[in-house]
GROMACS .gro file of C-alpha atoms in nm:
model
  108
    1MET     CA    1   0.550   0.977   0.183
    2ALA     CA    2   0.737   0.736  -0.036
    3ARG     CA    3   0.653   0.371  -0.068
    4GLU     CA    4   0.885   0.170   0.157
    5LYS     CA    5   1.039  -0.139  -0.005
    6GLY     CA    6   0.745  -0.162  -0.245
    7GLY     CA    7   0.496  -0.190   0.038
    8PRO     CA    8   0.204   0.020   0.152
    9VAL     CA    9   0.244   0.398   0.174
   10PRO     CA   10   0.197   0.526   0.530
   11VAL     CA   11   0.013   0.856   0.564
   12TYR     CA   12   0.000   0.860   0.945
   13LYS     CA   13   0.212   0.685   1.207
   14SER     CA   14   0.163   0.752   1.576
   15LEU     CA   15   0.402   0.679   1.860
   16PRO     CA   16   0.303   0.434   2.131
   17ILE     CA   17   0.245   0.531   2.494
   18TYR     CA   18   0.540   0.424   2.708
   19PRO     CA   19   0.405   0.184   2.971
   20GLN     CA   20   0.436   0.330   3.323
   21GLU     CA   21   0.584   0.014   3.478
   22ALA     CA   22   0.848  -0.014   3.205
   23LEU     CA   23   0.935   0.353   3.249
   24GLU     CA   24   0.972   0.318   3.625
   25LYS     CA   25   1.194   0.012   3.581
   26GLN     CA   26   1.393   0.185   3.303
   27MET     CA   27   1.321  -0.107   3.074
   28GLU     CA   28   1.417  -0.127   2.709
   29GLY     CA   29   1.302  -0.378   2.453
   30TYR     CA   30   1.118  -0.433   2.129
   31VAL     CA   31   0.788  -0.556   1.992
   32ILE     CA   32   0.722  -0.699   1.648
   33VAL     CA   33   0.363  -0.636   1.545
   34GLU     CA   34   0.210  -0.782   1.229
   35TYR     CA   35  -0.119  -0.671   1.076
   36ASP     CA   36  -0.312  -0.667   0.752
   37ILE     CA   37  -0.406  -0.346   0.572
   38ASN     CA   38  -0.750  -0.325   0.414
   39LYS     CA   39  -0.839  -0.142   0.092
   40ASN     CA   40  -0.917   0.177   0.287
   41GLY     CA   41  -0.565   0.185   0.432
   42ASP     CA   42  -0.665   0.077   0.783
   43PRO     CA   43  -0.464  -0.180   0.981
   44ILE     CA   44  -0.676  -0.478   1.080
   45ASP     CA   45  -0.612  -0.760   1.326
   46PRO     CA   46  -0.280  -0.636   1.475
   47ARG     CA   47  -0.102  -0.913   1.662
   48VAL     CA   48   0.227  -0.949   1.847
   49ILE     CA   49   0.472  -1.183   1.677
   50LYS     CA   50   0.755  -1.139   1.926
   51SER     CA   51   0.846  -0.912   2.215
   52LYS     CA   52   1.136  -0.876   2.453
   53PRO     CA   53   1.096  -0.846   2.742
   54SER     CA   54   0.757  -1.009   2.741
   55GLY     CA   55   0.461  -0.856   2.921
   56PHE     CA   56   0.543  -0.484   2.910
   57PHE     CA   57   0.517  -0.325   2.564
   58GLU     CA   58   0.274  -0.547   2.372
   59GLU     CA   59  -0.055  -0.373   2.449
   60SER     CA   60   0.087  -0.029   2.375
   61ALA     CA   61   0.226  -0.150   2.042
   62ILE     CA   62  -0.106  -0.309   1.940
   63GLN     CA   63  -0.309   0.000   2.031
   64THR     CA   64  -0.069   0.221   1.837
   65ALA     CA   65  -0.079  -0.002   1.528
   66LYS     CA   66  -0.459   0.030   1.522
   67HIS     CA   67  -0.422   0.406   1.466
   68PHE     CA   68  -0.183   0.389   1.170
   69LYS     CA   69  -0.320   0.493   0.832
   70TYR     CA   70  -0.204   0.406   0.479
   71GLU     CA   71  -0.295   0.526   0.133
   72ALA     CA   72  -0.597   0.343  -0.002
   73THR     CA   73  -0.488   0.061  -0.230
   74PRO     CA   74  -0.618  -0.061  -0.565
   75GLU     CA   75  -0.834  -0.373  -0.555
   76GLU     CA   76  -0.547  -0.598  -0.663
   77PHE     CA   77  -0.351  -0.498  -0.350
   78ASN     CA   78  -0.626  -0.557  -0.092
   79ASN     CA   79  -0.535  -0.698   0.246
   80ILE     CA   80  -0.163  -0.635   0.239
   81ARG     CA   81   0.026  -0.788   0.532
   82THR     CA   82   0.310  -0.596   0.693
   83LYS     CA   83   0.529  -0.620   1.002
   84VAL     CA   84   0.635  -0.335   1.226
   85ILE     CA   85   0.923  -0.350   1.472
   86TYR     CA   86   0.914  -0.113   1.768
   87ASN     CA   87   1.264  -0.084   1.906
   88ILE     CA   88   1.284   0.101   2.236
   89ALA     CA   89   1.575   0.346   2.221
   90GLU     CA   90   1.859   0.323   2.472
   91ASN     CA   91   1.804   0.688   2.567
   92GLN     CA   92   1.462   0.681   2.723
   93PRO     CA   93   1.261   1.004   2.721
   94ASP     CA   94   1.194   1.215   3.027
   95SER     CA   95   0.822   1.204   2.951
   96GLN     CA   96   0.611   0.895   3.003
   97GLU     CA   97   0.369   1.005   2.732
   98THR     CA   98   0.561   0.877   2.432
   99PHE     CA   99   0.875   0.689   2.347
  100PHE     CA  100   1.082   0.679   2.034
  101ALA     CA  101   0.984   0.403   1.797
  102TYR     CA  102   1.198   0.300   1.505
  103LEU     CA  103   0.984   0.144   1.239
  104LEU     CA  104   1.124  -0.113   1.005
  105TRP     CA  105   0.887  -0.228   0.734
  106LEU     CA  106   0.944  -0.579   0.611
  107ALA     CA  107   0.794  -0.729   0.299
  108ILE     CA  108   0.651  -1.075   0.353
   0.00000   0.00000   0.00000
């Protein structure tokens, strides 16, 4: 995969589990998750920066971010910080197992 906006190179991105309550209520929204990436390419300390609506998608987004993987980085690029935006698509899936996540990587 190519480096996105000069940032870390993702080698694995998973999709979050669509929360059952949000699915039943046909809710849409987004979550902005920020985390650091260690020298092994693992996300550490994922945290929610903003979500709308609040209280539905945050836990799923955090758990998903923990499973991302990036290329290992040289020592001078240790502990890179990145933000991920999960935007819930207007067309919700028939399955509750996954939902479409659009990832936008922002340099900070």
